[in-house]
Short mmCIF file of C-alpha atoms in Angstrom, two decimals:
data_model
loop_
_atom_site.label_atom_id
_atom_site.label_comp_id
_atom_site.label_asym_id
_atom_site.label_seq_id
_atom_site.Cartn_x
_atom_site.Cartn_y
_atom_site.Cartn_z
CA MET A 1484 0.00 0.00 0.00
CA SER A 1485 1.28 3.45 -0.90
CA THR A 1486 2.59 5.70 1.86
CA LEU A 1487 1.87 8.91 -0.12
CA TYR A 1488 -1.57 10.47 0.23
CA VAL A 1489 -3.04 13.69 -1.18
CA LEU A 1490 -3.73 15.76 1.95
CA GLU A 1491 -4.51 19.03 0.13
CA PRO A 1492 -8.15 20.19 -0.05
CA PRO A 1493 -10.07 20.18 -3.37
CA THR A 1494 -9.65 23.20 -5.68
CA LYS A 1495 -12.35 25.50 -7.06
CA GLY A 1496 -11.46 27.95 -9.80
CA LYS A 1497 -8.95 27.97 -12.65
CA VAL A 1498 -6.77 30.63 -14.33
CA ILE A 1499 -4.36 30.31 -17.30
CA LEU A 1500 -1.27 32.56 -17.45
CA THR A 1501 0.06 32.78 -21.02
CA THR A 1502 3.81 33.42 -20.64
CA SER A 1503 6.76 33.63 -23.00
CA TYR A 1504 7.60 30.02 -21.98
CA GLY A 1505 4.13 28.59 -22.51
CA PRO A 1506 0.85 28.51 -20.55
CA LEU A 1507 0.62 27.88 -16.80
CA ASP A 1508 -2.63 26.29 -15.56
CA ILE A 1509 -3.32 27.49 -12.00
CA GLU A 1510 -6.08 25.97 -9.85
CA LEU A 1511 -7.26 27.97 -6.82
CA TRP A 1512 -8.33 27.39 -3.18
CA PRO A 1513 -11.01 30.08 -2.53
CA LYS A 1514 -12.41 28.39 0.58
CA GLU A 1515 -9.01 28.20 2.35
CA ALA A 1516 -7.69 31.64 1.21
CA PRO A 1517 -10.70 33.78 0.16
CA LYS A 1518 -9.00 37.20 0.31
CA ALA A 1519 -5.93 36.17 -1.69
CA VAL A 1520 -7.99 34.34 -4.36
CA ARG A 1521 -10.47 37.24 -4.73
CA ASN A 1522 -7.57 39.70 -5.10
CA PHE A 1523 -5.81 37.50 -7.70
CA VAL A 1524 -8.94 36.73 -9.79
CA GLN A 1525 -10.13 40.35 -9.92
CA LEU A 1526 -6.69 41.61 -10.97
CA CYS A 1527 -6.64 38.93 -13.69
CA LEU A 1528 -10.09 40.02 -14.96
CA GLU A 1529 -8.96 43.65 -15.08
CA GLY A 1530 -5.84 42.77 -17.13
CA TYR A 1531 -3.55 44.01 -14.35
CA TYR A 1532 -0.91 41.31 -15.01
CA ASP A 1533 -0.92 41.66 -18.84
CA GLY A 1534 2.55 42.63 -20.06
CA THR A 1535 4.22 42.26 -16.66
CA ILE A 1536 7.49 40.35 -16.18
CA PHE A 1537 8.88 37.80 -13.73
CA HIS A 1538 11.37 40.14 -12.06
CA ARG A 1539 12.92 37.64 -9.61
CA LEU A 1540 14.11 34.06 -10.16
CA ILE A 1541 16.07 31.79 -7.81
CA LYS A 1542 16.89 28.37 -9.23
CA SER A 1543 15.35 25.41 -7.40
CA PHE A 1544 13.45 27.85 -5.17
CA LEU A 1545 10.92 30.27 -6.73
CA VAL A 1546 9.79 32.52 -9.62
CA GLN A 1547 8.25 35.87 -8.59
CA GLY A 1548 6.09 38.27 -10.61
CA GLY A 1549 2.94 40.41 -10.51
CA ASP A 1550 4.65 43.82 -10.24
CA PRO A 1551 3.61 46.21 -13.06
CA THR A 1552 6.75 48.33 -12.47
CA GLY A 1553 9.05 45.28 -12.87
CA THR A 1554 11.23 46.31 -9.91
CA GLY A 1555 9.74 44.20 -7.11
CA GLN A 1556 8.76 47.34 -5.14
CA GLY A 1557 5.38 48.10 -6.76
CA GLY A 1558 1.94 46.59 -7.07
CA GLU A 1559 -1.35 47.24 -5.27
CA SER A 1560 -4.19 44.97 -4.17
CA ILE A 1561 -7.87 45.48 -4.94
CA TYR A 1562 -8.46 46.49 -1.31
CA GLY A 1563 -6.50 49.72 -1.73
CA GLY A 1564 -3.68 48.59 0.56
CA VAL A 1565 -2.13 45.47 2.02
CA PHE A 1566 -4.25 42.58 3.30
CA ALA A 1567 -3.70 39.96 6.01
CA ASP A 1568 -2.14 36.49 5.64
CA GLU A 1569 -4.35 33.38 5.46
CA PHE A 1570 -2.94 30.05 6.67
CA HIS A 1571 -4.48 26.57 6.48
CA SER A 1572 -3.30 23.38 8.19
CA ARG A 1573 -3.60 21.29 4.99
CA LEU A 1574 -1.71 23.73 2.76
CA ARG A 1575 2.07 23.36 3.11
CA PHE A 1576 5.10 24.06 0.91
CA LYS A 1577 5.67 20.33 0.29
CA HIS A 1578 6.12 20.27 -3.50
CA ARG A 1579 6.85 22.48 -6.49
CA GLY A 1580 4.22 24.47 -8.40
CA LEU A 1581 2.54 26.12 -5.39
CA VAL A 1582 1.32 29.73 -5.95
CA ALA A 1583 1.56 32.05 -2.93
CA CYS A 1584 1.40 35.76 -2.05
CA ALA A 1585 4.70 37.67 -1.93
CA GLY A 1586 4.77 40.10 0.98
CA ALA A 1587 6.90 43.20 1.54
CA GLY A 1588 9.21 41.46 4.05
CA ALA A 1589 6.80 41.69 6.99
CA PRO A 1590 3.69 39.69 8.00
CA ASN A 1591 0.25 40.82 6.69
CA SER A 1592 1.84 42.89 3.87
CA ASN A 1593 0.36 41.20 0.78
CA GLY A 1594 -0.28 43.11 -2.44
CA SER A 1595 -0.50 42.15 -6.11
CA GLN A 1596 2.80 40.23 -6.28
CA PHE A 1597 2.90 36.43 -6.18
CA PHE A 1598 5.50 33.67 -6.51
CA ILE A 1599 5.53 30.04 -7.73
CA THR A 1600 7.76 27.47 -5.99
CA LEU A 1601 10.24 25.33 -7.97
CA ASP A 1602 10.90 22.82 -5.17
CA ARG A 1603 9.71 21.97 -1.65
CA CYS A 1604 10.52 24.67 0.91
CA GLU A 1605 9.06 23.89 4.35
CA TRP A 1606 10.70 26.93 6.00
CA LEU A 1607 8.06 29.18 4.30
CA ASP A 1608 5.15 27.51 6.14
CA LYS A 1609 3.02 29.93 8.17
CA LYS A 1610 4.87 32.85 6.53
CA HIS A 1611 3.19 33.21 3.10
CA THR A 1612 -0.42 32.62 1.98
CA ILE A 1613 -0.82 29.66 -0.42
CA PHE A 1614 -3.85 30.19 -2.70
CA GLY A 1615 -3.22 27.99 -5.78
CA LYS A 1616 -1.06 25.43 -7.58
CA VAL A 1617 0.20 24.75 -11.13
CA THR A 1618 -1.40 21.60 -12.55
CA GLY A 1619 -1.22 19.35 -15.59
CA ASP A 1620 1.53 19.36 -18.20
CA SER A 1621 2.09 23.09 -17.69
CA ILE A 1622 4.41 22.16 -14.79
CA TYR A 1623 7.05 21.44 -17.46
CA ASN A 1624 6.72 25.03 -18.75
CA LEU A 1625 7.33 26.18 -15.16
CA LEU A 1626 10.49 24.04 -14.94
CA GLN A 1627 11.72 25.50 -18.23
CA LEU A 1628 11.05 28.97 -16.84
CA GLY A 1629 13.08 28.11 -13.73
CA GLU A 1630 16.21 27.34 -15.80
CA ILE A 1631 16.72 30.94 -17.02
CA GLU A 1632 20.11 32.53 -16.32
CA THR A 1633 20.12 35.40 -13.80
CA ASP A 1634 22.48 38.12 -12.60
CA LYS A 1635 23.89 38.57 -9.08
CA ASP A 1636 20.61 40.24 -7.93
CA ASP A 1637 18.49 37.20 -9.02
CA ARG A 1638 17.00 39.19 -11.92
CA PRO A 1639 16.54 37.22 -15.19
CA LEU A 1640 18.74 38.21 -18.09
CA GLU A 1641 17.44 39.42 -21.43
CA PRO A 1642 14.99 38.46 -22.89
CA LEU A 1643 12.92 38.86 -19.73
CA PRO A 1644 10.15 36.25 -19.17
CA LYS A 1645 6.75 37.93 -19.64
CA ILE A 1646 3.07 37.32 -18.93
CA PHE A 1647 1.34 38.08 -22.24
CA SER A 1648 -2.24 37.58 -21.08
CA VAL A 1649 -4.39 36.02 -18.35
CA GLU A 1650 -7.61 34.04 -18.93
CA VAL A 1651 -10.03 33.20 -16.11
CA LEU A 1652 -11.64 29.89 -17.08
CA TRP A 1653 -13.56 29.29 -13.83
CA ASN A 1654 -14.38 32.24 -11.58
CA PRO A 1655 -15.01 30.93 -8.02
CA PHE A 1656 -16.74 34.19 -6.99
CA ASP A 1657 -19.92 35.20 -8.86
CA ASP A 1658 -20.04 38.68 -7.30
CA ILE A 1659 -16.68 39.90 -8.66
CA VAL A 1660 -17.14 42.96 -10.89
CA PRO A 1661 -13.94 44.26 -12.55
CA ARG A 1662 -13.24 47.95 -12.11
CA THR A 1663 -13.38 50.09 -15.27
CA VAL A 1664 -9.68 50.79 -15.77
CA PRO A 1665 -8.57 51.53 -19.38
CA SER A 1666 -5.70 49.35 -20.54
CA LYS A 1667 -2.39 51.10 -21.11
CA SER A 1668 -1.88 49.60 -24.54
CA MET A 1669 -5.13 51.21 -25.90
CA LEU A 1670 -4.37 54.78 -24.80
CA PRO A 1671 -1.94 55.81 -27.59
CA THR A 1672 -4.17 54.36 -30.35
CA GLU A 1673 -7.18 56.38 -29.11
CA LYS A 1674 -5.13 59.58 -29.17
CA LYS A 1675 -4.04 58.90 -32.72
CA GLY A 1676 -7.63 58.28 -33.82
CA THR A 1677 -9.07 61.43 -32.20
CA SER A 1678 -6.38 63.86 -33.44
CA LYS A 1679 -7.75 65.37 -36.68
CA LYS A 1680 -6.77 68.44 -38.66
CA VAL A 1681 -9.04 71.38 -37.98
CA VAL A 1682 -10.57 72.88 -41.13
CA LYS A 1683 -11.99 76.37 -41.00
CA ASN A 1684 -15.42 76.98 -42.43
CA LEU A 1685 -14.79 80.14 -44.43
CA ASN A 1686 -18.42 80.58 -45.53
CA LEU A 1687 -19.66 81.57 -42.06
CA LEU A 1688 -17.97 84.98 -41.69
CA SER A 1689 -18.13 88.07 -43.89
CA PHE A 1690 -14.31 88.36 -44.18
CA GLY A 1691 -13.85 84.84 -45.59
CA GLU A 1692 -11.85 85.95 -48.65
CA GLU A 1693 -9.13 87.56 -46.52
CA ALA A 1694 -8.87 84.46 -44.33
CA GLU A 1695 -8.60 82.28 -47.43
CA GLU A 1696 -5.67 84.35 -48.71
CA GLU A 1697 -3.91 84.00 -45.33
CA GLU A 1698 -4.35 80.21 -45.47
CA LYS A 1699 -2.81 80.08 -48.94
CA GLU A 1700 0.21 82.16 -47.83
CA LEU A 1701 0.80 79.92 -44.83
CA ALA A 1702 0.65 76.78 -46.99
CA ALA A 1703 3.07 78.24 -49.53
CA SER A 1704 5.58 79.29 -46.87
CA ASP A 1705 7.91 76.74 -45.24
CA THR A 1706 6.39 75.57 -41.97
CA ARG A 1707 9.81 74.73 -40.50
CA ILE A 1708 11.11 77.30 -38.03
CA LYS A 1709 14.48 78.74 -39.10
CA SER A 1710 17.17 79.83 -36.71
CA SER A 1711 19.79 82.56 -37.03
CA HIS A 1712 22.29 79.92 -38.13
CA ASP A 1713 20.29 79.33 -41.31
CA VAL A 1714 19.28 82.94 -42.04
CA LEU A 1715 22.53 84.87 -41.45
CA ASP A 1716 25.61 84.50 -43.69
CA ASP A 1717 28.04 84.39 -40.77
CA PRO A 1718 30.94 81.91 -41.18
CA ARG A 1719 31.15 81.56 -37.42
CA LEU A 1720 27.60 80.16 -37.24
CA LEU A 1721 27.03 76.54 -38.24
CA LYS A 1722 24.26 75.63 -40.62
CA GLU A 1723 23.19 72.10 -41.66
CA VAL A 1724 26.78 70.92 -41.66
CA HIS A 1725 26.34 69.30 -38.21
CA GLU A 1726 24.74 66.25 -39.80
CA ASN A 1727 27.78 65.64 -42.01
CA ILE A 1728 30.10 66.21 -39.03
CA GLN A 1729 28.13 63.67 -36.99
CA LYS A 1730 28.44 61.12 -39.80
CA SER A 1731 32.20 61.68 -40.05
CA VAL A 1732 32.54 61.29 -36.26
CA ASP A 1733 30.61 57.99 -36.37
CA ASP A 1734 32.76 56.71 -39.25
CA GLN A 1735 35.90 57.64 -37.34
CA LYS A 1736 34.64 55.73 -34.26
CA THR A 1737 33.91 52.59 -36.31
CA ARG A 1738 37.38 52.77 -37.89
CA ASP A 1739 39.03 53.16 -34.49
CA ALA A 1740 37.08 50.18 -33.17
CA GLN A 1741 38.12 48.03 -36.16
CA LEU A 1742 41.76 49.02 -35.72
CA SER A 1743 41.68 48.23 -31.98
CA VAL A 1744 40.19 44.78 -32.71
CA ARG A 1745 42.88 44.05 -35.30
CA GLU A 1746 45.64 45.16 -32.91
CA ALA A 1747 44.23 42.97 -30.14
CA LEU A 1748 44.11 39.93 -32.44
CA SER A 1749 47.68 40.48 -33.65
CA SER A 1750 48.94 40.95 -30.07
CA LYS A 1751 47.23 37.68 -29.04
CA ARG A 1752 48.97 35.84 -31.90
CA ASP A 1753 52.34 37.25 -30.83
CA GLN A 1754 51.68 36.25 -27.22
CA LYS A 1755 50.82 32.71 -28.30
CA LYS A 1756 54.07 32.44 -30.26
CA GLU A 1757 56.10 33.76 -27.32
CA LEU A 1758 54.37 31.35 -24.95
CA GLY A 1759 55.13 28.43 -27.27
CA ASP A 1760 58.82 29.39 -27.41
CA GLU A 1761 58.98 29.77 -23.61
CA LEU A 1762 57.29 26.41 -23.09
CA SER A 1763 59.73 24.65 -25.38
CA LYS A 1764 62.68 26.25 -23.56
CA SER A 1765 61.22 25.46 -20.15
CA LEU A 1766 60.67 21.80 -21.14
CA ASP A 1767 64.33 21.53 -22.17
CA ASP A 1768 65.65 23.08 -18.93
CA SER A 1769 63.06 21.69 -16.53
CA ASP A 1770 65.54 19.71 -14.39
CA GLU A 1771 67.87 22.68 -13.89
CA ASP A 1772 64.95 25.01 -13.02
CA GLU A 1773 63.60 22.58 -10.40
CA ALA A 1774 66.99 22.26 -8.71
CA LEU A 1775 67.51 26.05 -8.68
CA PHE A 1776 63.97 26.57 -7.34
CA ASP A 1777 64.53 24.06 -4.50
CA ALA A 1778 67.83 25.72 -3.53
CA ARG A 1779 66.24 29.20 -3.55
CA MET A 1780 63.31 28.08 -1.43
CA ARG A 1781 65.63 26.43 1.12
CA GLN A 1782 67.68 29.61 1.42
CA LYS A 1783 64.55 31.75 1.91
CA ILE A 1784 63.19 29.45 4.63
CA LEU A 1785 66.54 29.39 6.42
CA LYS A 1786 66.73 33.20 6.32
CA LYS A 1787 63.24 33.52 7.76
CA ARG A 1788 64.05 31.05 10.51
CA LYS A 1789 67.24 32.98 11.32
CA GLU A 1790 65.16 36.14 11.68
CA PHE A 1791 62.76 34.42 14.08
CA GLY A 1792 65.61 32.61 15.92
CA ASP A 1793 64.21 29.11 15.26
CA LEU A 1794 67.37 27.43 13.90
CA PRO A 1795 68.63 24.24 15.69
CA SER A 1796 71.57 24.64 18.08
CA LYS A 1797 75.05 23.26 17.43
CA GLU A 1798 74.65 20.56 20.11
CA GLU A 1799 71.56 19.19 18.40
CA SER A 1800 73.22 19.21 15.00
CA SER A 1801 76.26 17.38 16.44
CA SER A 1802 74.12 14.79 18.27
CA ARG A 1803 72.05 14.16 15.14
CA PRO A 1804 73.26 11.17 13.11
CA SER A 1805 75.17 12.40 10.13
CA ALA A 1806 73.56 11.78 6.75
CA PRO A 1807 75.46 9.63 4.33
CA SER A 1808 77.89 11.77 2.40
CA ALA A 1809 77.48 12.31 -1.29
CA ARG A 1810 79.44 10.08 -3.55
CA SER A 1811 82.37 11.41 -5.48
CA ASP A 1812 81.80 12.72 -8.96
CA VAL A 1813 81.03 10.05 -11.49
CA GLU A 1814 83.64 9.56 -14.11
CA ILE A 1815 82.79 11.38 -17.29
CA HIS A 1816 82.26 9.02 -20.21
CA ASP A 1817 82.48 10.10 -23.78
CA SER A 1818 79.71 7.90 -25.14
CA GLU A 1819 76.38 9.73 -25.60
CA LYS A 1820 74.41 6.55 -24.88
CA GLN A 1821 75.49 6.42 -21.22
CA LYS A 1822 74.65 10.14 -20.76
CA ALA A 1823 71.16 9.58 -22.11
CA ASP A 1824 70.66 6.58 -19.80
CA ARG A 1825 71.80 8.59 -16.81
CA LEU A 1826 69.44 11.46 -17.67
CA SER A 1827 66.48 9.11 -18.04
CA LEU A 1828 67.27 7.49 -14.66
CA LYS A 1829 67.52 10.92 -13.07
CA LYS A 1830 64.13 11.96 -14.44
CA LYS A 1831 62.58 8.76 -13.12
CA GLY A 1832 64.25 9.22 -9.71
CA ILE A 1833 66.05 5.85 -9.74
CA GLY A 1834 69.77 6.38 -10.38
CA SER A 1835 72.63 6.51 -7.87
CA GLU A 1836 73.07 10.26 -8.45
CA VAL A 1837 69.52 10.89 -7.24
CA LYS A 1838 70.09 8.75 -4.12
CA ALA A 1839 73.30 10.62 -3.31
CA GLN A 1840 71.58 13.97 -3.87
CA ARG A 1841 68.73 12.96 -1.55
CA ALA A 1842 71.17 11.89 1.13
CA ALA A 1843 73.06 15.17 0.83
CA ASN A 1844 69.89 17.25 1.05
CA ALA A 1845 68.48 15.25 4.00
CA ASP A 1846 70.45 17.23 6.59
CA VAL A 1847 69.50 20.55 4.95
CA ASP A 1848 65.82 19.61 4.87
CA LEU A 1849 65.85 18.73 8.58
CA GLN A 1850 66.74 22.34 9.42
CA LEU A 1851 63.50 23.51 7.81
CA PHE A 1852 61.26 21.59 10.26
CA GLY A 1853 60.31 22.37 13.86
CA GLU A 1854 61.43 20.40 16.90
CA ALA A 1855 58.66 17.77 16.84
CA GLU A 1856 58.84 17.27 13.07
CA ARG A 1857 62.64 17.04 13.21
CA GLN A 1858 62.49 14.25 15.82
CA ARG A 1859 59.92 12.40 13.73
CA MET A 1860 62.10 12.58 10.62
CA LEU A 1861 65.12 11.31 12.57
CA LEU A 1862 63.13 8.31 13.82
CA LYS A 1863 62.09 7.53 10.26
CA GLN A 1864 65.72 7.60 9.11
CA LYS A 1865 66.71 5.25 11.96
CA LYS A 1866 63.95 2.81 11.02
CA ARG A 1867 65.12 2.76 7.41
CA ARG A 1868 68.69 2.01 8.44
CA ASN A 1869 67.59 -0.65 10.95
CA LYS A 1870 65.46 -2.30 8.32
CA GLY A 1871 68.47 -2.88 6.07
CA HIS A 1872 70.44 -4.18 9.09
CA GLU A 1873 67.68 -6.65 9.96
CA ASP A 1874 67.70 -8.05 6.43
CA GLU A 1875 71.46 -8.67 6.71
CA VAL A 1876 71.08 -10.43 10.09
CA LEU A 1877 68.33 -12.69 8.74
CA ALA A 1878 70.45 -13.60 5.73
CA LYS A 1879 73.35 -14.54 8.05
CA LEU A 1880 71.04 -16.70 10.19
CA GLU A 1881 69.84 -18.59 7.14
CA LYS A 1882 73.41 -19.22 6.09
CA PHE A 1883 74.25 -20.50 9.58
CA LYS A 1884 71.28 -22.89 9.54
CA SER A 1885 72.31 -24.32 6.20
CA LEU A 1886 75.85 -24.94 7.51
CA VAL A 1887 74.56 -26.65 10.69
CA SER A 1888 72.24 -28.91 8.72
CA ALA A 1889 75.09 -29.85 6.37
CA VAL A 1890 77.35 -30.82 9.35
CA ASN A 1891 74.66 -32.84 11.14
CA GLY A 1892 73.57 -34.57 7.93
CA GLY A 1893 76.61 -36.94 7.85
CA SER A 1894 76.41 -38.06 11.53
CA ASN A 1895 72.69 -38.72 11.44
CA GLY A 1896 72.82 -40.80 8.26
CA LYS A 1897 73.23 -44.14 10.11
CA ASP A 1898 70.40 -43.39 12.55
CA ALA A 1899 68.14 -42.66 9.64
CA GLU A 1900 68.91 -46.02 8.01
CA GLU A 1901 68.10 -47.86 11.28
CA LYS A 1902 64.80 -46.01 11.57
CA ASP A 1903 63.90 -47.04 8.02
CA ASP A 1904 64.50 -50.71 8.90
CA ASP A 1905 62.26 -50.42 11.99
CA LEU A 1906 59.47 -48.91 9.98
CA LYS A 1907 59.52 -51.77 7.48
CA ASN A 1908 58.57 -54.32 10.25
CA TRP A 1909 55.72 -52.30 11.77
CA MET A 1910 53.27 -55.19 11.32
CA GLY A 1911 55.11 -57.35 13.86
CA VAL A 1912 55.21 -54.76 16.61
CA GLU A 1913 52.78 -55.28 19.55
CA LEU A 1914 50.94 -52.40 21.15
CA LYS A 1915 51.51 -52.12 24.91
CA PHE A 1916 49.77 -49.70 27.31
CA THR A 1917 50.57 -48.87 30.89
CA PRO A 1918 47.82 -50.07 33.25
CA GLU A 1919 45.78 -47.27 34.82
CA PRO A 1920 45.48 -47.23 38.63
CA ARG A 1921 42.15 -48.20 40.30
CA LYS A 1922 40.88 -49.81 37.11
CA ASN A 1923 40.81 -53.50 36.41
CA ASN A 1924 39.37 -54.21 32.97
CA MET A 1925 35.68 -53.33 33.31
CA SER A 1926 35.47 -52.97 37.09
CA ARG A 1927 33.79 -49.86 38.50
CA SER A 1928 35.24 -47.45 40.98
CA GLU A 1929 33.82 -47.60 44.43
CA ASP A 1930 34.49 -43.91 45.19
CA PRO A 1931 31.15 -41.96 45.00
CA ASN A 1932 33.03 -38.70 44.22
CA ASP A 1933 33.82 -40.06 40.75
CA TYR A 1934 30.12 -39.80 39.80
CA VAL A 1935 28.05 -36.67 39.02
CA VAL A 1936 24.25 -36.54 39.49
CA LEU A 1937 22.35 -34.32 36.99
CA ASP A 1938 18.72 -33.54 37.94
CA PRO A 1939 16.85 -31.25 35.48
CA LEU A 1940 14.08 -30.50 37.98
CA TRP A 1941 16.67 -29.39 40.51
CA GLU A 1942 18.22 -27.04 37.94
CA LYS A 1943 14.82 -25.45 37.15
CA GLY A 1944 14.04 -25.03 40.83
CA LYS A 1945 17.42 -23.44 41.34
CA GLU A 1946 16.73 -20.84 38.60
CA LYS A 1947 13.32 -19.98 40.10
CA PHE A 1948 14.85 -19.61 43.54
CA ASN A 1949 17.53 -17.24 42.20
CA LYS A 1950 14.88 -15.11 40.43
CA MET A 1951 12.85 -14.85 43.65
CA LEU A 1952 15.90 -13.75 45.58
CA ALA A 1953 16.71 -11.09 42.97
CA LYS A 1954 13.11 -9.76 43.07
CA ASP A 1955 13.18 -9.52 46.88
CA LYS A 1956 16.47 -7.61 46.77
CA ARG A 1957 15.03 -5.18 44.17
CA LYS A 1958 11.96 -4.51 46.33
CA GLN A 1959 14.13 -3.92 49.37
CA ARG A 1960 16.20 -1.35 47.42
CA GLU A 1961 13.04 0.43 46.20
CA TRP A 1962 11.60 0.64 49.72
CA ALA A 1963 14.90 1.87 51.07
CA GLY A 1964 14.97 4.66 48.43
CA LYS A 1965 11.40 5.76 49.20
CA SER A 1966 12.08 5.91 52.91
CA LEU A 1967 15.12 8.11 52.31
CA THR A 1968 13.14 10.54 50.15
#
């Protein structure tokens, strides 16, 4: 039987948000959160959320929207101000797709903003009003919306996710009447339609001929207002040359940008070439560089320790076992093959030169450690030396054993032959046993201490008796404790 049960109450009411990432089907809980659902449905009917964006997005947490300003600081409820939180015991932040009111950072500060969860978040229980949930296949559109890249302030990057339109399929409240608020998108079109050119009716007045002549003069003249730059012939005043100057400035900027890009590309190519040459040189001289680096680092550490006065005393250095001295210089051979072999062994860390170098640097390395670390390193060196000594002792013991066995082999040869003859006649040998005292064939012992009586009833009675004694002792302890208290 399944251990998962639907504990949420039944929904009543449905709204579809058409977003830039597909529709989101939202079912509502008007009985459990009546104020929040009434506020949300009425704003949807009035087109309040049309054209708004999701201004905040935190991956695997929530998507927030409902602010017409797009900053997260705006938005107003239908009640003219903030309204109180509404909590229900069966509505918890246990799964993704839950729609809840977004407050202003304090309790009972709900407005028009809302958020949709992308995962379970139990720490929001009893802090935000849950009034709906995303259902059906539209949950996949919500997951796609939750994968948008954001900046450091959790604001989605361009293009911003938008709510194109909202459709109320099932209104849970029959008494909701949307307020008559003109939509923002229709305002400019109405202005364009109403603005018409005024035509004078010249037949109404007696001086219509004079007015007609004035209209003709105005139409013939240039309606554009001219400045002193265009009228006067002053070389100091600019005329319509500013447009050409602007074009030349823009062309110059584009050329400068192209040249800077070309220079950057060429410099990158040169840097790549230089890096390749340096890498090839460094690969050739890697061994020398490592040795020089080690020597420099040792000198720096020793200088620092001299400054702090942490160098080992002369008595300690004299009492310390001296490291094996470096071997004398290897004889220089003319053949290139032996040089190559020696270099390969040195790179692998196997050859005799490497061992000698390690032994020579052992004493120098000990000076770099503290007191406790120095003692530990000295113990390790002793163990290594003792290990080689133990191997030699064991080899000598084996040799001694082989010599002893070889000497004793000749003297014991005759005894071995006699033993072989005795073993051949094993069928004729009789078995003889020493007679045991107080026993004569099958006779029984008369001593009653030699026998043991086992009575199962006695054992059971013994166990019961022990349990009774233990119970009496426990009661006595309990009574003694009560009397003391």
